[in-house]
Coordinates of C-alpha atoms (C1' of nucleotides) in Angstrom, one line a residue:
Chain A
X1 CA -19.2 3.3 28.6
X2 CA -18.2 0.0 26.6
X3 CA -14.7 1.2 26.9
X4 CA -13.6 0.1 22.7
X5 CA -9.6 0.3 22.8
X6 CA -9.4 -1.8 19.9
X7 CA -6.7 -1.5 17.1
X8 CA -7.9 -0.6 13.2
X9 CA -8.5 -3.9 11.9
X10 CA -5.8 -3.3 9.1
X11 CA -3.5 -2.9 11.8
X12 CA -4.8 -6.5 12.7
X13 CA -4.0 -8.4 9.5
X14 CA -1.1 -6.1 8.7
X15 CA 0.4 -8.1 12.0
X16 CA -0.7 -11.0 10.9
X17 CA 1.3 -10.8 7.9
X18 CA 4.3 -10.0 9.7
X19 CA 4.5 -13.0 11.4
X20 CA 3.4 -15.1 8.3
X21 CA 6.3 -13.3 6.4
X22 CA 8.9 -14.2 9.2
X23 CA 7.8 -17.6 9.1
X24 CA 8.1 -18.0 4.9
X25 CA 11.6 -16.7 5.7
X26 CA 12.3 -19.2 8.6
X27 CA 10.4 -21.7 6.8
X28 CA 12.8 -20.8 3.6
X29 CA 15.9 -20.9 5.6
X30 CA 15.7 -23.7 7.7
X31 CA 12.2 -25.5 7.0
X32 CA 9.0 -26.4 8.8
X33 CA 10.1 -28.5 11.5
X34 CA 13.7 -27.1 12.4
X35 CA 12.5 -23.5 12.6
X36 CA 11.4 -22.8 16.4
X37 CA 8.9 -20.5 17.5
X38 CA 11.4 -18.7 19.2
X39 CA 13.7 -18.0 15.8
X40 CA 10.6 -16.9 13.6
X41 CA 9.5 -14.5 16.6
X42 CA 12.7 -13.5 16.9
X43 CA 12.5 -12.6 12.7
X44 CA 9.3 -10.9 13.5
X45 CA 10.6 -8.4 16.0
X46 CA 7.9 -9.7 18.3
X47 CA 7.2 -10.9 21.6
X48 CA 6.0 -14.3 22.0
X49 CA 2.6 -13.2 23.4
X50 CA 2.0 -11.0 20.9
X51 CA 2.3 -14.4 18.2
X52 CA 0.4 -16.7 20.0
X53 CA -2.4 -13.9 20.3
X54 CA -2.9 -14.4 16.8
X55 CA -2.1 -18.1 15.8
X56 CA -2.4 -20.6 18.6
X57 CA -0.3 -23.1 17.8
X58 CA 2.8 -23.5 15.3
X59 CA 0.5 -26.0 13.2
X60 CA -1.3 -23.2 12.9
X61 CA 0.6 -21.0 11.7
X62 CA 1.7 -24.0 9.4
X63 CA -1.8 -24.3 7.8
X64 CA -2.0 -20.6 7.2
X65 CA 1.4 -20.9 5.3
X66 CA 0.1 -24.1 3.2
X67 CA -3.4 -22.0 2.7
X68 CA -1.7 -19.4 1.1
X69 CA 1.2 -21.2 -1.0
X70 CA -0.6 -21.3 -4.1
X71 CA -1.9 -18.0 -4.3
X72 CA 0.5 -15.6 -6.5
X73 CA 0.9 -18.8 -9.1
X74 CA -3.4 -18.9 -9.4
X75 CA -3.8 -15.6 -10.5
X76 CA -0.7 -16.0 -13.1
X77 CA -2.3 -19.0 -14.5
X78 CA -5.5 -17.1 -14.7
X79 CA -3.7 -14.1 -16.7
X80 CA -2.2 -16.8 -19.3
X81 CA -5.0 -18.5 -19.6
X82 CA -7.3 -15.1 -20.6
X83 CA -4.6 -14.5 -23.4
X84 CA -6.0 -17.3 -25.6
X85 CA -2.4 -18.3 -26.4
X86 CA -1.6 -21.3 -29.0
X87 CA -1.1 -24.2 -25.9
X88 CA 2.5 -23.8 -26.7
X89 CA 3.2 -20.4 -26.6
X90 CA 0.7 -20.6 -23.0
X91 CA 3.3 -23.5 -21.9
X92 CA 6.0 -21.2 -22.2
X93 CA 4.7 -18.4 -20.1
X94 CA 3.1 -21.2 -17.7
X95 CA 7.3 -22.3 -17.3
X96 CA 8.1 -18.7 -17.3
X97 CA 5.8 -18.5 -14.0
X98 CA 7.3 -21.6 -12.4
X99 CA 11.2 -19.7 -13.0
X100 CA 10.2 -17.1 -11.2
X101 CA 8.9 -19.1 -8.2
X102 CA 11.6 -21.6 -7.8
X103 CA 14.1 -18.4 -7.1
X104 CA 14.7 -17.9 -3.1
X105 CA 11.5 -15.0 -3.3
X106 CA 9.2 -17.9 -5.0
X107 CA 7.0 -20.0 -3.7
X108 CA 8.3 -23.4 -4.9
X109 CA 10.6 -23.8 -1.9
X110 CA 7.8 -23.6 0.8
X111 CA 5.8 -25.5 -1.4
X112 CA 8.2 -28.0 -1.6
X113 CA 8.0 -28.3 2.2
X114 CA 4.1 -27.9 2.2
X115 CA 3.6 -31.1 0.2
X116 CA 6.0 -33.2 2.6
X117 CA 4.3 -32.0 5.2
X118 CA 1.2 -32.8 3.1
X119 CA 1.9 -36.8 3.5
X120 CA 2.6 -37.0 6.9
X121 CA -0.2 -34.6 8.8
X122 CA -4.0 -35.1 7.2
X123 CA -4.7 -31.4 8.0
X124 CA -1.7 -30.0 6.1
X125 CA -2.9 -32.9 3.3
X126 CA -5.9 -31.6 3.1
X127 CA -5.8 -28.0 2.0
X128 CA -3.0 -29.5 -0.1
X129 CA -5.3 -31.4 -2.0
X130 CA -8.4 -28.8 -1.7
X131 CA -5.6 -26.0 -3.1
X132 CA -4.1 -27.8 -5.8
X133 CA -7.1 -29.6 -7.2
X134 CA -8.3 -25.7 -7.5
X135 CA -4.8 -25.0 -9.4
X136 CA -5.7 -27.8 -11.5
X137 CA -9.2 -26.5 -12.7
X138 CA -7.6 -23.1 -13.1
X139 CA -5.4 -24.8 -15.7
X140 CA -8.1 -26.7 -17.4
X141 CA -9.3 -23.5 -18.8
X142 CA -6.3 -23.3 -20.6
X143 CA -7.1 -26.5 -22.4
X144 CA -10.3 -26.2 -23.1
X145 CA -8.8 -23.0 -25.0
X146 CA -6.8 -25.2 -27.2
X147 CA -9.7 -27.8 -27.3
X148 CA -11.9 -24.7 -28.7
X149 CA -9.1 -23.5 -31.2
X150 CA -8.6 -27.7 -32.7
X151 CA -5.3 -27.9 -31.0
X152 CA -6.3 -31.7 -29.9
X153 CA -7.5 -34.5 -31.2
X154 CA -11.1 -34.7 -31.7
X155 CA -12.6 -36.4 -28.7
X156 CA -9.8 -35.9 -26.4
X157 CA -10.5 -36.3 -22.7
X158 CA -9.8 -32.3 -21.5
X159 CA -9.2 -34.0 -17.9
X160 CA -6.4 -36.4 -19.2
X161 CA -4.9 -33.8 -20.9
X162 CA -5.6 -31.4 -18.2
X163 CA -3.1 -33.7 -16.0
X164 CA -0.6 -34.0 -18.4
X165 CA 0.2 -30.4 -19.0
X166 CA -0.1 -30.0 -15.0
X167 CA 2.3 -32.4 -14.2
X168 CA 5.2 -30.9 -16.2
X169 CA 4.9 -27.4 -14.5
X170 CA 6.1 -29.3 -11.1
X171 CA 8.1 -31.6 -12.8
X172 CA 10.4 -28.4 -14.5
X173 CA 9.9 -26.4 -11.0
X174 CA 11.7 -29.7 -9.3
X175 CA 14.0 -30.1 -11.5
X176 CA 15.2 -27.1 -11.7
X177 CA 15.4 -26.8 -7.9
X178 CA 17.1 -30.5 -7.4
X179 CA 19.3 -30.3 -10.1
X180 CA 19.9 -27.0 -11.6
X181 CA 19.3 -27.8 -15.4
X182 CA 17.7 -27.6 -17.7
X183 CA 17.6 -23.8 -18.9
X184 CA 13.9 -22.6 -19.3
X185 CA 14.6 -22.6 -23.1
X186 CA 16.3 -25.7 -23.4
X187 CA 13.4 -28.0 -21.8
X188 CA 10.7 -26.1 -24.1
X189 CA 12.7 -26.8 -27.3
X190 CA 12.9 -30.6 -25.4
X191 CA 9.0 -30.4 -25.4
X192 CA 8.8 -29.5 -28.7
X193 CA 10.8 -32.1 -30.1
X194 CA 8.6 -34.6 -28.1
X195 CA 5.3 -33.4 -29.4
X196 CA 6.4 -32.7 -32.9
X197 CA 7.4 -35.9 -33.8
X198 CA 8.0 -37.3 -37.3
X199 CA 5.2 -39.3 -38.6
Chain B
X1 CA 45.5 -65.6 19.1
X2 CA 44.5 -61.9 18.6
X3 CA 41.4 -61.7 20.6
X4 CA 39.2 -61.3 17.7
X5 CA 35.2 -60.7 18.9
X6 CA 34.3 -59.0 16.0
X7 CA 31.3 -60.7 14.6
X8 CA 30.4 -61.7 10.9
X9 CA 30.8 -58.8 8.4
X10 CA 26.6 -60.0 7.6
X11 CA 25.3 -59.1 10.8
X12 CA 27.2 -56.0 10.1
X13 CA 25.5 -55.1 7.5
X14 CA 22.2 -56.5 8.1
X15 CA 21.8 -54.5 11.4
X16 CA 22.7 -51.2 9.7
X17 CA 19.9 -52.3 7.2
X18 CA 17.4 -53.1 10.1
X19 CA 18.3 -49.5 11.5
X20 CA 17.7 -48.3 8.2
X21 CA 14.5 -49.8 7.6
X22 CA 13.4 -48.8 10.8
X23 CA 14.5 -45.2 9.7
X24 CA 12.4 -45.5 6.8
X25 CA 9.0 -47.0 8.6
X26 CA 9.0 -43.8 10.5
X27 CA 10.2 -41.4 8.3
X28 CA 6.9 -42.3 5.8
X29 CA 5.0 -42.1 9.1
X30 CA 6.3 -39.0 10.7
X31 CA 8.6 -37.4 8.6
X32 CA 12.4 -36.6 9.4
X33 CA 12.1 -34.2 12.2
X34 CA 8.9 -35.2 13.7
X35 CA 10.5 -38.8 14.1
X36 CA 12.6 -38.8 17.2
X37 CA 15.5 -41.2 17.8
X38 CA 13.6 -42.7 20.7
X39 CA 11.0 -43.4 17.5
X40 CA 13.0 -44.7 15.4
X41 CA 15.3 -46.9 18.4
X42 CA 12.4 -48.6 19.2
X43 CA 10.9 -49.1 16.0
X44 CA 14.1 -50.8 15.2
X45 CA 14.0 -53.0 18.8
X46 CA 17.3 -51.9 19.3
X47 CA 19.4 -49.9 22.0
X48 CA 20.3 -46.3 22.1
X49 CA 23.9 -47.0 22.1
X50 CA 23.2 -50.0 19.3
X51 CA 22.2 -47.3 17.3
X52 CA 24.8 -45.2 17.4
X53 CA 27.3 -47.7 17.2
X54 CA 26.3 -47.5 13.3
X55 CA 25.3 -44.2 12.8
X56 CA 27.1 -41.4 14.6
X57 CA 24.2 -39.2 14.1
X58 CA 20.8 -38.3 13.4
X59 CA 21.9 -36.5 9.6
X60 CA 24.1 -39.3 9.1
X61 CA 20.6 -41.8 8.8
X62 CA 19.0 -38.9 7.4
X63 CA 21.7 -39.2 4.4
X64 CA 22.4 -42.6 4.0
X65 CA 18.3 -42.8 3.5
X66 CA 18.8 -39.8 1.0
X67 CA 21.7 -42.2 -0.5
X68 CA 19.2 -45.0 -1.1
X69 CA 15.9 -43.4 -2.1
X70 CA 16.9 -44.0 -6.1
X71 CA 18.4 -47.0 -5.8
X72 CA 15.2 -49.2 -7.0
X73 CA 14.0 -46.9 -9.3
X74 CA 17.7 -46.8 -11.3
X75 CA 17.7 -50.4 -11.8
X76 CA 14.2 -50.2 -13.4
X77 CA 14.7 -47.8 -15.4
X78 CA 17.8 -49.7 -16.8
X79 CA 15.4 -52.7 -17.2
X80 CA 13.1 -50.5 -19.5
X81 CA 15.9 -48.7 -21.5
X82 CA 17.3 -52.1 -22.2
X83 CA 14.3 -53.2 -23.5
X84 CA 14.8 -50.4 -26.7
X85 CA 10.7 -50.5 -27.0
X86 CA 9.0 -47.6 -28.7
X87 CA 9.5 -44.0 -26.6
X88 CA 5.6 -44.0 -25.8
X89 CA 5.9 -47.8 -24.9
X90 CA 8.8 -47.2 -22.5
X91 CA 6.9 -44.1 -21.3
X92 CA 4.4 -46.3 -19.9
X93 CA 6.1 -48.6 -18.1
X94 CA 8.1 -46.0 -16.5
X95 CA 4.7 -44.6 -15.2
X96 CA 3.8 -48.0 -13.7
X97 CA 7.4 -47.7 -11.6
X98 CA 6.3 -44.6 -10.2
X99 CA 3.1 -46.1 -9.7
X100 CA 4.5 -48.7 -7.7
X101 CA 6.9 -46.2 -6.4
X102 CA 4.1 -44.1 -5.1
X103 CA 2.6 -46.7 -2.5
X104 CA 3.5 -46.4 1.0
X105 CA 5.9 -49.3 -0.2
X106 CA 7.2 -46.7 -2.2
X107 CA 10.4 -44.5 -2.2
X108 CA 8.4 -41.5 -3.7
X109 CA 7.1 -40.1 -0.6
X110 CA 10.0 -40.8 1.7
X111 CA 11.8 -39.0 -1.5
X112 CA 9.8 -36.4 -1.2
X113 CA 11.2 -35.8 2.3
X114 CA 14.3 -35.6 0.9
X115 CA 13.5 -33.6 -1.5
X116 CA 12.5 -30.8 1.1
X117 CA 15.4 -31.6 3.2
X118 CA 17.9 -30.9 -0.3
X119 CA 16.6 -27.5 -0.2
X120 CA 17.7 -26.6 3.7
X121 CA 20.6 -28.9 4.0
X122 CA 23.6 -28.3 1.7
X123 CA 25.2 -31.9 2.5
X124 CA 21.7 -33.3 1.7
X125 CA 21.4 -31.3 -1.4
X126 CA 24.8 -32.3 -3.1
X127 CA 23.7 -36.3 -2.4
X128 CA 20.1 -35.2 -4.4
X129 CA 22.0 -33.7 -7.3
X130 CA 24.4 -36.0 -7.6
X131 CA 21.8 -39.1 -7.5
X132 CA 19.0 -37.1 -9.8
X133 CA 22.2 -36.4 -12.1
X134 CA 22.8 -40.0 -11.9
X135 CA 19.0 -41.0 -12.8
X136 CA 18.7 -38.6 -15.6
X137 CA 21.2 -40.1 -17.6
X138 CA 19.8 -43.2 -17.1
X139 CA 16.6 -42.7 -18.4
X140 CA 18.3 -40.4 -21.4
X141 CA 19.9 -43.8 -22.6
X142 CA 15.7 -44.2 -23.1
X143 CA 15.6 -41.4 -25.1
X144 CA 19.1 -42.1 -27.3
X145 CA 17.2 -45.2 -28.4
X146 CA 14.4 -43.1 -29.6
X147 CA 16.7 -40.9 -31.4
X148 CA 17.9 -43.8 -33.5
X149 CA 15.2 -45.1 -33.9
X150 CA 14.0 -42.2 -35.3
X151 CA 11.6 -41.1 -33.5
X152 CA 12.3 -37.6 -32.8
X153 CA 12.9 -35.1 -35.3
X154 CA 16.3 -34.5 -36.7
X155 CA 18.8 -32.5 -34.7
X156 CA 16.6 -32.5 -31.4
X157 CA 19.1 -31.9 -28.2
X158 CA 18.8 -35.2 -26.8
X159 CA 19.9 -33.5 -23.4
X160 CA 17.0 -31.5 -24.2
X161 CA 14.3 -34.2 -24.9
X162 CA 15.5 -36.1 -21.7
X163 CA 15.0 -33.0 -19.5
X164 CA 11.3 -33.3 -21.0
X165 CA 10.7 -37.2 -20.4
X166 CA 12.4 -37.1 -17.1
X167 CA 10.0 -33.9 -15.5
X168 CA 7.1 -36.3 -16.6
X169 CA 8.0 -38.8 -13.8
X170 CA 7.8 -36.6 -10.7
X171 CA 5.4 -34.5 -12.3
X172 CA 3.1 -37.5 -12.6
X173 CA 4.1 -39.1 -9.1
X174 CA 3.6 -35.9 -7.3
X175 CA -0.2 -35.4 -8.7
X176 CA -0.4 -39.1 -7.7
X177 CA 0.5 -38.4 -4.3
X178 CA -1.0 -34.9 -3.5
X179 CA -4.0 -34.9 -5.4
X180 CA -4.8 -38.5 -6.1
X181 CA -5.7 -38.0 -10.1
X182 CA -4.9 -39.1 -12.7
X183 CA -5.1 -42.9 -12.9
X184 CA -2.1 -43.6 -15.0
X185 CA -4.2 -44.6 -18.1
X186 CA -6.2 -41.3 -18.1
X187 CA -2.5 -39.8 -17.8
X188 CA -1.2 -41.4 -20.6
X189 CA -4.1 -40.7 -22.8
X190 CA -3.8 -37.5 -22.0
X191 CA -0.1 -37.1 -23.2
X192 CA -1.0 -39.1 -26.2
X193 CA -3.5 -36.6 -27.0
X194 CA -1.0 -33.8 -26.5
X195 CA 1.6 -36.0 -28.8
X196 CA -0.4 -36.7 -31.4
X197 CA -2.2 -33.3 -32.3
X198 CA -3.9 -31.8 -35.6
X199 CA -1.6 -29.9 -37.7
Chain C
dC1 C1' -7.7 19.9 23.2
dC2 C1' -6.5 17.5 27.1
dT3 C1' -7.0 13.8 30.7
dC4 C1' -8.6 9.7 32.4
dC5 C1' -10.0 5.0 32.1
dT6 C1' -10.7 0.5 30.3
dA7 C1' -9.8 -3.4 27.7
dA8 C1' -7.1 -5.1 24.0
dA9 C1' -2.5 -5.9 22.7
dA10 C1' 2.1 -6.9 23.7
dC11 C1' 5.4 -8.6 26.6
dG12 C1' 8.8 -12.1 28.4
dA13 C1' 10.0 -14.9 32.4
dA14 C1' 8.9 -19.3 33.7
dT15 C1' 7.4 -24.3 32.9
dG16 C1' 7.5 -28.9 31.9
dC17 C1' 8.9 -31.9 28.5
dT18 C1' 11.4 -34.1 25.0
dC19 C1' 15.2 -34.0 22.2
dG20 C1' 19.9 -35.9 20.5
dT21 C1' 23.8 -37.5 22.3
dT22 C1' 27.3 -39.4 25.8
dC23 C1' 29.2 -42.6 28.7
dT24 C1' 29.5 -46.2 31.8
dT25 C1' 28.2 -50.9 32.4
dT26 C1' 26.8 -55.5 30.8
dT27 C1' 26.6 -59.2 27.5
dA28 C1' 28.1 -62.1 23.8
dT29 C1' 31.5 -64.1 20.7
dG30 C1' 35.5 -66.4 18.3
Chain D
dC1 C1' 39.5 -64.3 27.9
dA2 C1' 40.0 -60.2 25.4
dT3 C1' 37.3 -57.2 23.1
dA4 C1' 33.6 -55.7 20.1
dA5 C1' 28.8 -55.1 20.5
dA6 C1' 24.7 -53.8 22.8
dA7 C1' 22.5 -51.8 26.5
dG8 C1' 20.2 -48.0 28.9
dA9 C1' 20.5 -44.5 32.6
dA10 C1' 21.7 -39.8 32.7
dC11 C1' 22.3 -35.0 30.9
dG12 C1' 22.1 -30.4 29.3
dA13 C1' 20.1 -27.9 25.7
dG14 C1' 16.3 -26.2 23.6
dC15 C1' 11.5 -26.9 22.5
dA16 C1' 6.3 -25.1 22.3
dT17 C1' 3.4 -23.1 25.1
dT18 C1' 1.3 -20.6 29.4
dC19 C1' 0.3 -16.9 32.1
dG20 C1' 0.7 -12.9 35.2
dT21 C1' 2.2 -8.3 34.1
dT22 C1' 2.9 -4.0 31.6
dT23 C1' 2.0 -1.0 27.8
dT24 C1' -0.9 1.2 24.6
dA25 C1' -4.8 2.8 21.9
dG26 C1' -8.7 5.5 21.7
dG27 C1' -13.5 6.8 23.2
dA28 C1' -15.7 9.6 27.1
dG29 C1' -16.0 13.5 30.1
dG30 C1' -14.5 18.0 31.0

DNA sequence: CCTCCTAAAACGAATGCTCGTTCTTTTATG
DNA sequence: CATAAAAGAACGAGCATTCGTTTTAGGAGG
């Protein structure tokens, strides 16, 4: 009597990935702003209608790409982080992760574009600073590790530390993207000559 | 004699800077390819065809602001490195310049822009690497000091060490910008901490 | 198992606007 | 007064989005 002719709801979100994976590549290839809707429906062999049925706008579709930037690098911060590594040895895998998202199929490119976008449109700033302040408390963890194993000083602020082991996994990411060097190995063996100074 | 109307080689100059800065008001404000060249015309009180008397083209502002976005940073980093202080001293001041960097007054987010822009536009991405090149060694004059001063251990790759110092900067500018944290003392703490561990 | 029916889903032509740029005209200068 | 500099109207292309139409999925009735 209703008359129900709706689609399996996997079918739903499966389509909604589509179009979200069109617009990384778009977004990829030729960046937020210079990417029309007409070349990312175009990339996701679909009609127009059938995009704007499920993302309204092209801001949207922008937020849903900033929402889900940080996803894959979470979890692999989590995985290093339940390994109880020396900080060190986590750092390394930590820059291992960042190598593997700078490449084309990474996430560093479109993130690159997210946090632009980030300073110029408060919505887009937003889940940027809701999503990377999460990052960051995923990567405390890992520091109160080496806290609990008498890696630091005694007394150390975890937070302060926290930000200075954060800000290097960017800091290789950009560099590597900007400028090419330095080799994954060559910047740890920089590290370590930084932090084991001679007295 | 000639029929010379050409006026003086300073309001040459000075009116390509006052389309510049005009550039650069509404880049911070609306990023590169939200701001239109209406925008950026009338935020220059100028003329369409004053405009592009100067510049021939849209990209042509957008790289002559991707030209200039290191410029005041270089010169302070020079300032620091001459000042052959102790590595964690000159560390510190750095962090002030990309405090100061990071301010609306800043070049860091317009950089930022341009940093996203690298990654899409070839021609904008050779003028990155060649000016990031350029800063790197720059501040690895910084860490040469260090070396003979002997504060790193023996052997260390100074390429190496500066690829370290140098991810520090963005890495710290970027939390700065996106996520607000650290205040620049809690960061340095925190990297002292991470410096000067237990054995 | 087939057919019909309904509403969701997909389509794509059409719309109104704004974009970057060009070009002709006007103004200012040495 | 000759010419560079500045002005701004005009233009075609391409933009994001709307909307009336067509197709399709899948439950109900036989």
């Amino acid at each position: 009597m209703w008359g129900v002719p709706r689609v399996s709801e996997d079918h739903l979100t499966a389509r909604r990935e589509q179009i979200l994976a069109a617009a990384r590549a778009c977004f990829l290839r030729k960046g937020l702003h210079t990417t029309s809707m007409q070349d990312l429906i175009k990339e996701a062999g679909l009609s127009v209608g059938a995009v704007y049925r499920y993302f309204k706008s092209k801001d949207e579709i922008i937020a849903a790409i900033a929402e889900g930037v940080v996803g894959g690098i979470s979890a692999q911060i989590d995985e290093v982080a339940s390994r109880r590594l020396p900080l060190f040895e986590s750092m390394a895998l930590l820059l291992e992760v960042i190598d593997q998202q700078t490449g084309p199929d990474g996430a560093l490119p479109i993130a690159l574009q997210v946090w632009a976008e980030a300073t110029i449109d408060p919505a887009i700033g937003a889940i940027v600073h809701e999503r990377y302040t999460g990052l960051r408390a995923r990567l405390r963890v890992l520091v109160e590790h080496a806290a609990e194993a008498g890696e630091l000083p005694a007394g150390a602020d975890l937070d302060e530390v926290t930000s200075a082991v954060y800000s290097m996994l960017p800091g290789y990411g950009l560099q590597r993207l900007l400028i090419g060097n330095p080799s994954r190995e060559g910047y740890l063996r920089g590290m370590q000559a930084l932090y084991n100074r001679p007295a």
